[in-house]
Amino acid sequence: MSFSFVCNICSAENRGLRLKDLDREAGRCEGCGSLVRLRSLIHLLSLHLFVEALAIGQWPENHEILGYGISDWPKFSKYLGPKITYTNTQFDLDVAAAATVLDITKPPRAWFKTADFVICTEVLEHVVPPAQAAFDGLLALLKPGGRLIFSVPYRFKPTIEHFPDLHEWSIQTDEAGSRTVINTARNGDVQTFDNIRFHGGGKQVLEMRVFGLADLKASLRAAGFVNIQIAGLLYKPFGIRFAHNWSLPMAARRPLRARASR
Ligand SMILES: [Zn+2]
């Protein structure tokens, strides 16, 4: 049975999908091409900013609301830009020479406490270890009370760090096209890893880790985040439906006041 939903990113009405066809990386909107994961992130953002489930088209225009994207879906700029002040950033200049460059593990001091929100989807599993630097960097960007809206693939087991001693490293490709990570650890040991995984479309990015939910929450808390939330499995009006209860988008807040012990 088909159902209809309104895309909360582009406001297109979608009638061609069945609810059971929707999942994290599926349910493409006929208007903007967004997937369920992206609509879920914007749904979390709307609930944070306006305490209401609004499509971007219904948001009041308020350019005092300032947010960053960390290597975001490029179309977020098109839809968020008319409503709020939103800057997408890239880690890698190769991806987009005109983009604002930001290394989330080392955000510039001038950016500290400037953001009402940061969106960071499918990035933290690719950050060079230790990943904690990225969680700390995300917190640093947020104003007190600001919200991190993010997603990573996670499971209900401990985090697996594929390359815990990564230091001086490169990816080598042999004649058959298979790729290997060669790492010289800080103690001088040379390590070779095959069986490595890449994600992404245009530019492939190396999977550094698979998060476990408990470790993920611990990293958020260690950075200073509070109010860790996990997105709902279903919000039919916006075509949001996850088939599984893992790897759901999440949100967390920077506290209004710093903890006394820090
Ligand atoms: Zn759409």
CSV table of C-alpha atoms and ligand atoms in Angstrom, one decimal:
chain,number,residue,atom,x,y,z
A,1,MET,CA,0.0,0.0,0.0
A,2,SER,CA,1.4,3.4,-0.9
A,3,PHE,CA,1.2,6.3,1.4
A,4,SER,CA,2.0,10.0,1.0
A,5,PHE,CA,4.4,12.2,2.8
A,6,VAL,CA,5.7,15.8,2.5
A,7,CYS,CA,9.5,16.1,2.4
A,8,ASN,CA,10.5,18.3,5.3
A,9,ILE,CA,13.5,19.5,3.3
A,10,CYS,CA,12.0,20.5,-0.1
A,11,SER,CA,8.3,20.4,0.7
A,12,ALA,CA,7.6,18.1,-2.2
A,13,GLU,CA,4.6,15.8,-1.8
A,14,ASN,CA,5.7,12.1,-2.4
A,15,ARG,CA,3.1,9.5,-3.3
A,16,GLY,CA,5.1,6.8,-5.1
A,17,LEU,CA,6.7,5.0,-2.2
A,18,ARG,CA,5.5,2.2,0.1
A,19,LEU,CA,6.2,2.7,3.8
A,20,LYS,CA,8.2,-0.6,3.8
A,21,ASP,CA,10.5,0.7,1.1
A,22,LEU,CA,11.8,3.4,3.5
A,23,ASP,CA,15.0,2.9,5.4
A,24,ARG,CA,18.0,4.9,6.6
A,25,GLU,CA,19.6,5.1,3.2
A,26,ALA,CA,16.4,4.7,1.1
A,27,GLY,CA,13.1,6.5,0.6
A,28,ARG,CA,14.5,9.0,-1.9
A,29,CYS,CA,12.3,12.1,-2.2
A,30,GLU,CA,11.0,12.8,-5.7
A,31,GLY,CA,11.7,16.5,-5.3
A,32,CYS,CA,15.2,16.9,-3.7
A,33,GLY,CA,16.5,13.3,-3.6
A,34,SER,CA,16.8,13.3,0.2
A,35,LEU,CA,17.1,9.9,2.0
A,36,VAL,CA,15.3,9.1,5.3
A,37,ARG,CA,18.5,9.8,7.3
A,38,LEU,CA,18.7,13.4,5.9
A,39,ARG,CA,15.0,14.0,6.6
A,40,SER,CA,15.4,12.6,10.1
A,41,LEU,CA,18.4,15.0,10.8
A,42,ILE,CA,16.4,18.0,9.7
A,43,HIS,CA,13.4,16.8,11.7
A,44,LEU,CA,15.7,16.7,14.8
A,45,LEU,CA,16.9,20.2,13.9
A,46,SER,CA,13.4,21.6,13.6
A,47,LEU,CA,12.4,20.2,17.0
A,48,HIS,CA,15.5,21.8,18.5
A,49,LEU,CA,15.2,25.2,16.9
A,50,PHE,CA,11.4,25.6,16.9
A,51,VAL,CA,10.1,22.9,19.2
A,52,GLU,CA,7.9,21.8,16.4
A,53,ALA,CA,7.9,19.3,13.6
A,54,LEU,CA,8.1,21.8,10.7
A,55,ALA,CA,9.3,21.4,7.1
A,56,ILE,CA,12.0,23.9,6.3
A,57,GLY,CA,9.5,25.7,4.1
A,58,GLN,CA,7.4,26.5,7.2
A,59,TRP,CA,10.3,27.8,9.2
A,60,PRO,CA,10.3,31.4,10.1
A,61,GLU,CA,13.2,33.3,8.5
A,62,ASN,CA,15.7,34.2,11.1
A,63,HIS,CA,19.3,34.7,10.1
A,64,GLU,CA,20.4,35.2,13.7
A,65,ILE,CA,20.2,31.4,13.9
A,66,LEU,CA,23.7,30.2,12.9
A,67,GLY,CA,24.8,26.7,12.1
A,68,TYR,CA,27.5,24.7,10.4
A,69,GLY,CA,27.5,21.5,8.4
A,70,ILE,CA,30.5,19.2,8.6
A,71,SER,CA,30.9,17.9,5.0
A,72,ASP,CA,27.1,18.0,4.7
A,73,TRP,CA,24.8,17.1,1.8
A,74,PRO,CA,25.3,20.0,-0.5
A,75,LYS,CA,21.6,20.6,-0.9
A,76,PHE,CA,21.2,21.6,2.7
A,77,SER,CA,22.7,25.0,1.8
A,78,LYS,CA,20.0,25.5,-0.9
A,79,TYR,CA,17.1,24.8,1.5
A,80,LEU,CA,18.5,26.1,4.8
A,81,GLY,CA,20.1,29.2,3.3
A,82,PRO,CA,17.0,31.2,2.7
A,83,LYS,CA,15.8,30.6,6.3
A,84,ILE,CA,18.8,30.8,8.6
A,85,THR,CA,22.6,31.4,8.5
A,86,TYR,CA,24.1,28.1,7.5
A,87,THR,CA,27.7,27.4,6.4
A,88,ASN,CA,28.7,24.0,5.1
A,89,THR,CA,32.3,23.1,5.6
A,90,GLN,CA,34.7,20.6,4.0
A,91,PHE,CA,37.7,18.9,5.5
A,92,ASP,CA,39.3,18.3,2.2
A,93,LEU,CA,39.9,21.1,-0.4
A,94,ASP,CA,39.9,18.4,-3.1
A,95,VAL,CA,36.2,17.9,-2.6
A,96,ALA,CA,35.2,21.5,-3.2
A,97,ALA,CA,37.8,24.2,-3.8
A,98,ALA,CA,35.4,27.0,-3.0
A,99,ALA,CA,34.2,25.5,0.3
A,100,THR,CA,34.9,26.7,3.8
A,101,VAL,CA,37.6,24.4,5.1
A,102,LEU,CA,37.3,23.0,8.6
A,103,ASP,CA,39.1,20.3,10.4
A,104,ILE,CA,36.6,19.3,13.1
A,105,THR,CA,39.4,17.9,15.3
A,106,LYS,CA,41.0,21.4,15.3
A,107,PRO,CA,38.4,24.1,14.9
A,108,PRO,CA,39.8,27.6,14.9
A,109,ARG,CA,39.4,29.5,18.1
A,110,ALA,CA,37.5,32.3,16.3
A,111,TRP,CA,34.7,29.8,15.6
A,112,PHE,CA,34.4,28.7,19.3
A,113,LYS,CA,30.9,29.1,20.8
A,114,THR,CA,29.5,30.6,17.6
A,115,ALA,CA,27.0,27.9,16.5
A,116,ASP,CA,23.4,27.3,17.5
A,117,PHE,CA,23.7,23.9,15.9
A,118,VAL,CA,26.1,21.7,14.0
A,119,ILE,CA,25.1,19.0,11.6
A,120,CYS,CA,27.6,16.1,11.3
A,121,THR,CA,26.4,13.1,9.4
A,122,GLU,CA,28.5,10.0,8.5
A,123,VAL,CA,31.7,11.8,9.3
A,124,LEU,CA,32.9,10.7,12.8
A,125,GLU,CA,33.6,7.2,11.6
A,126,HIS,CA,36.2,8.6,9.2
A,127,VAL,CA,38.0,10.9,11.5
A,128,VAL,CA,41.7,10.0,12.2
A,129,PRO,CA,42.1,8.6,15.7
A,130,PRO,CA,41.7,9.6,18.5
A,131,ALA,CA,38.0,10.4,17.6
A,132,GLN,CA,37.6,12.2,20.9
A,133,ALA,CA,39.3,15.2,19.4
A,134,ALA,CA,36.3,15.5,16.9
A,135,PHE,CA,33.7,15.3,19.7
A,136,ASP,CA,35.6,18.0,21.6
A,137,GLY,CA,35.8,20.1,18.5
A,138,LEU,CA,32.1,19.8,17.8
A,139,LEU,CA,31.3,20.9,21.4
A,140,ALA,CA,33.7,23.8,21.0
A,141,LEU,CA,31.8,25.2,18.0
A,142,LEU,CA,28.5,25.3,19.9
A,143,LYS,CA,27.2,28.1,21.9
A,144,PRO,CA,26.0,27.1,25.4
A,145,GLY,CA,22.7,25.4,24.8
A,146,GLY,CA,23.5,24.7,21.1
A,147,ARG,CA,22.7,21.3,19.6
A,148,LEU,CA,24.8,18.7,17.7
A,149,ILE,CA,22.6,16.9,15.2
A,150,PHE,CA,24.6,13.9,13.9
A,151,SER,CA,24.6,10.3,12.7
A,152,VAL,CA,27.2,7.5,12.5
A,153,PRO,CA,26.8,3.8,11.9
A,154,TYR,CA,26.7,2.2,15.3
A,155,ARG,CA,26.0,-1.2,16.9
A,156,PHE,CA,25.3,-2.5,20.4
A,157,LYS,CA,28.8,-3.8,21.0
A,158,PRO,CA,32.1,-2.0,21.9
A,159,THR,CA,33.6,0.4,19.4
A,160,ILE,CA,36.1,-1.3,17.0
A,161,GLU,CA,39.0,1.0,16.1
A,162,HIS,CA,40.5,-0.4,12.9
A,163,PHE,CA,43.8,1.6,13.2
A,164,PRO,CA,44.3,2.6,16.9
A,165,ASP,CA,48.0,3.5,16.4
A,166,LEU,CA,47.6,5.5,13.2
A,167,HIS,CA,50.5,8.0,12.9
A,168,GLU,CA,52.3,8.3,9.6
A,169,TRP,CA,50.2,6.4,7.1
A,170,SER,CA,49.2,6.1,3.5
A,171,ILE,CA,46.8,4.0,1.3
A,172,GLN,CA,48.6,2.0,-1.3
A,173,THR,CA,46.9,0.5,-4.3
A,174,ASP,CA,48.4,-2.6,-6.0
A,175,GLU,CA,48.0,-3.5,-9.8
A,176,ALA,CA,44.9,-5.5,-9.1
A,177,GLY,CA,43.3,-2.3,-7.5
A,178,SER,CA,43.2,-3.6,-4.0
A,179,ARG,CA,44.1,-1.1,-1.3
A,180,THR,CA,46.2,-1.4,1.8
A,181,VAL,CA,46.9,0.9,4.7
A,182,ILE,CA,50.5,1.1,5.6
A,183,ASN,CA,51.1,2.8,9.0
A,184,THR,CA,54.3,3.7,10.9
A,185,ALA,CA,53.2,3.8,14.5
A,186,ARG,CA,54.7,6.3,17.0
A,187,ASN,CA,57.0,3.6,18.3
A,188,GLY,CA,58.4,2.9,14.8
A,189,ASP,CA,56.4,-0.3,14.2
A,190,VAL,CA,55.3,-0.7,10.6
A,191,GLN,CA,51.8,-2.0,10.3
A,192,THR,CA,50.0,-3.3,7.2
A,193,PHE,CA,46.2,-3.5,7.0
A,194,ASP,CA,44.3,-5.1,4.1
A,195,ASN,CA,40.6,-5.8,4.4
A,196,ILE,CA,39.9,-2.1,4.8
A,197,ARG,CA,36.6,-0.5,4.1
A,198,PHE,CA,35.7,2.7,2.3
A,199,HIS,CA,32.4,4.6,2.2
A,200,GLY,CA,31.0,7.3,0.0
A,201,GLY,CA,30.3,8.1,-3.5
A,202,GLY,CA,32.6,10.6,-5.3
A,203,LYS,CA,35.6,10.6,-3.0
A,204,GLN,CA,35.9,7.4,-1.1
A,205,VAL,CA,36.8,7.8,2.6
A,206,LEU,CA,38.4,5.2,4.7
A,207,GLU,CA,36.4,3.7,7.6
A,208,MET,CA,38.4,4.2,10.7
A,209,ARG,CA,36.1,2.6,13.2
A,210,VAL,CA,32.7,1.1,13.8
A,211,PHE,CA,31.1,2.8,16.8
A,212,GLY,CA,29.4,1.0,19.7
A,213,LEU,CA,26.5,3.0,21.1
A,214,ALA,CA,27.7,2.9,24.7
A,215,ASP,CA,31.2,4.1,23.7
A,216,LEU,CA,29.7,6.7,21.4
A,217,LYS,CA,27.6,8.1,24.3
A,218,ALA,CA,30.7,8.0,26.5
A,219,SER,CA,32.7,10.1,24.0
A,220,LEU,CA,29.8,12.7,23.8
A,221,ARG,CA,29.7,12.9,27.6
A,222,ALA,CA,33.5,13.1,27.8
A,223,ALA,CA,33.4,16.1,25.5
A,224,GLY,CA,30.8,17.7,27.8
A,225,PHE,CA,27.5,17.0,25.9
A,226,VAL,CA,24.3,16.4,27.7
A,227,ASN,CA,20.7,15.4,26.7
A,228,ILE,CA,21.8,12.7,24.3
A,229,GLN,CA,18.8,11.8,22.2
A,230,ILE,CA,18.2,9.1,19.6
A,231,ALA,CA,15.8,9.8,16.7
A,232,GLY,CA,12.5,8.1,16.5
A,233,LEU,CA,12.0,5.1,14.1
A,234,LEU,CA,8.9,6.5,12.5
A,235,TYR,CA,7.5,9.9,11.6
A,236,LYS,CA,5.2,9.2,8.7
A,237,PRO,CA,4.2,12.8,7.8
A,238,PHE,CA,7.8,13.5,6.6
A,239,GLY,CA,8.5,10.0,5.2
A,240,ILE,CA,10.8,9.0,8.1
A,241,ARG,CA,10.9,5.3,8.8
A,242,PHE,CA,13.9,3.2,9.9
A,243,ALA,CA,13.7,-0.5,9.4
A,244,HIS,CA,16.2,-1.1,12.2
A,245,ASN,CA,16.9,0.3,15.7
A,246,TRP,CA,20.6,0.8,15.2
A,247,SER,CA,22.6,3.7,13.5
A,248,LEU,CA,19.8,6.1,14.1
A,249,PRO,CA,20.5,9.9,13.9
A,250,MET,CA,21.2,11.5,17.3
A,251,ALA,CA,21.2,14.8,19.0
A,252,ALA,CA,23.1,16.2,22.0
A,253,ARG,CA,23.3,19.5,23.7
A,254,ARG,CA,26.1,21.7,25.0
A,255,PRO,CA,25.0,22.6,28.5
A,256,LEU,CA,24.1,26.2,29.3
A,257,ARG,CA,26.7,26.3,32.0
A,258,ALA,CA,30.1,24.6,32.1
A,259,ARG,CA,30.4,21.8,34.6
A,260,ALA,CA,31.9,22.9,37.8
A,261,SER,CA,34.6,20.2,37.7
A,262,ARG,CA,35.9,21.3,34.3
B,1,ZN,ZN,12.6,16.5,-0.8
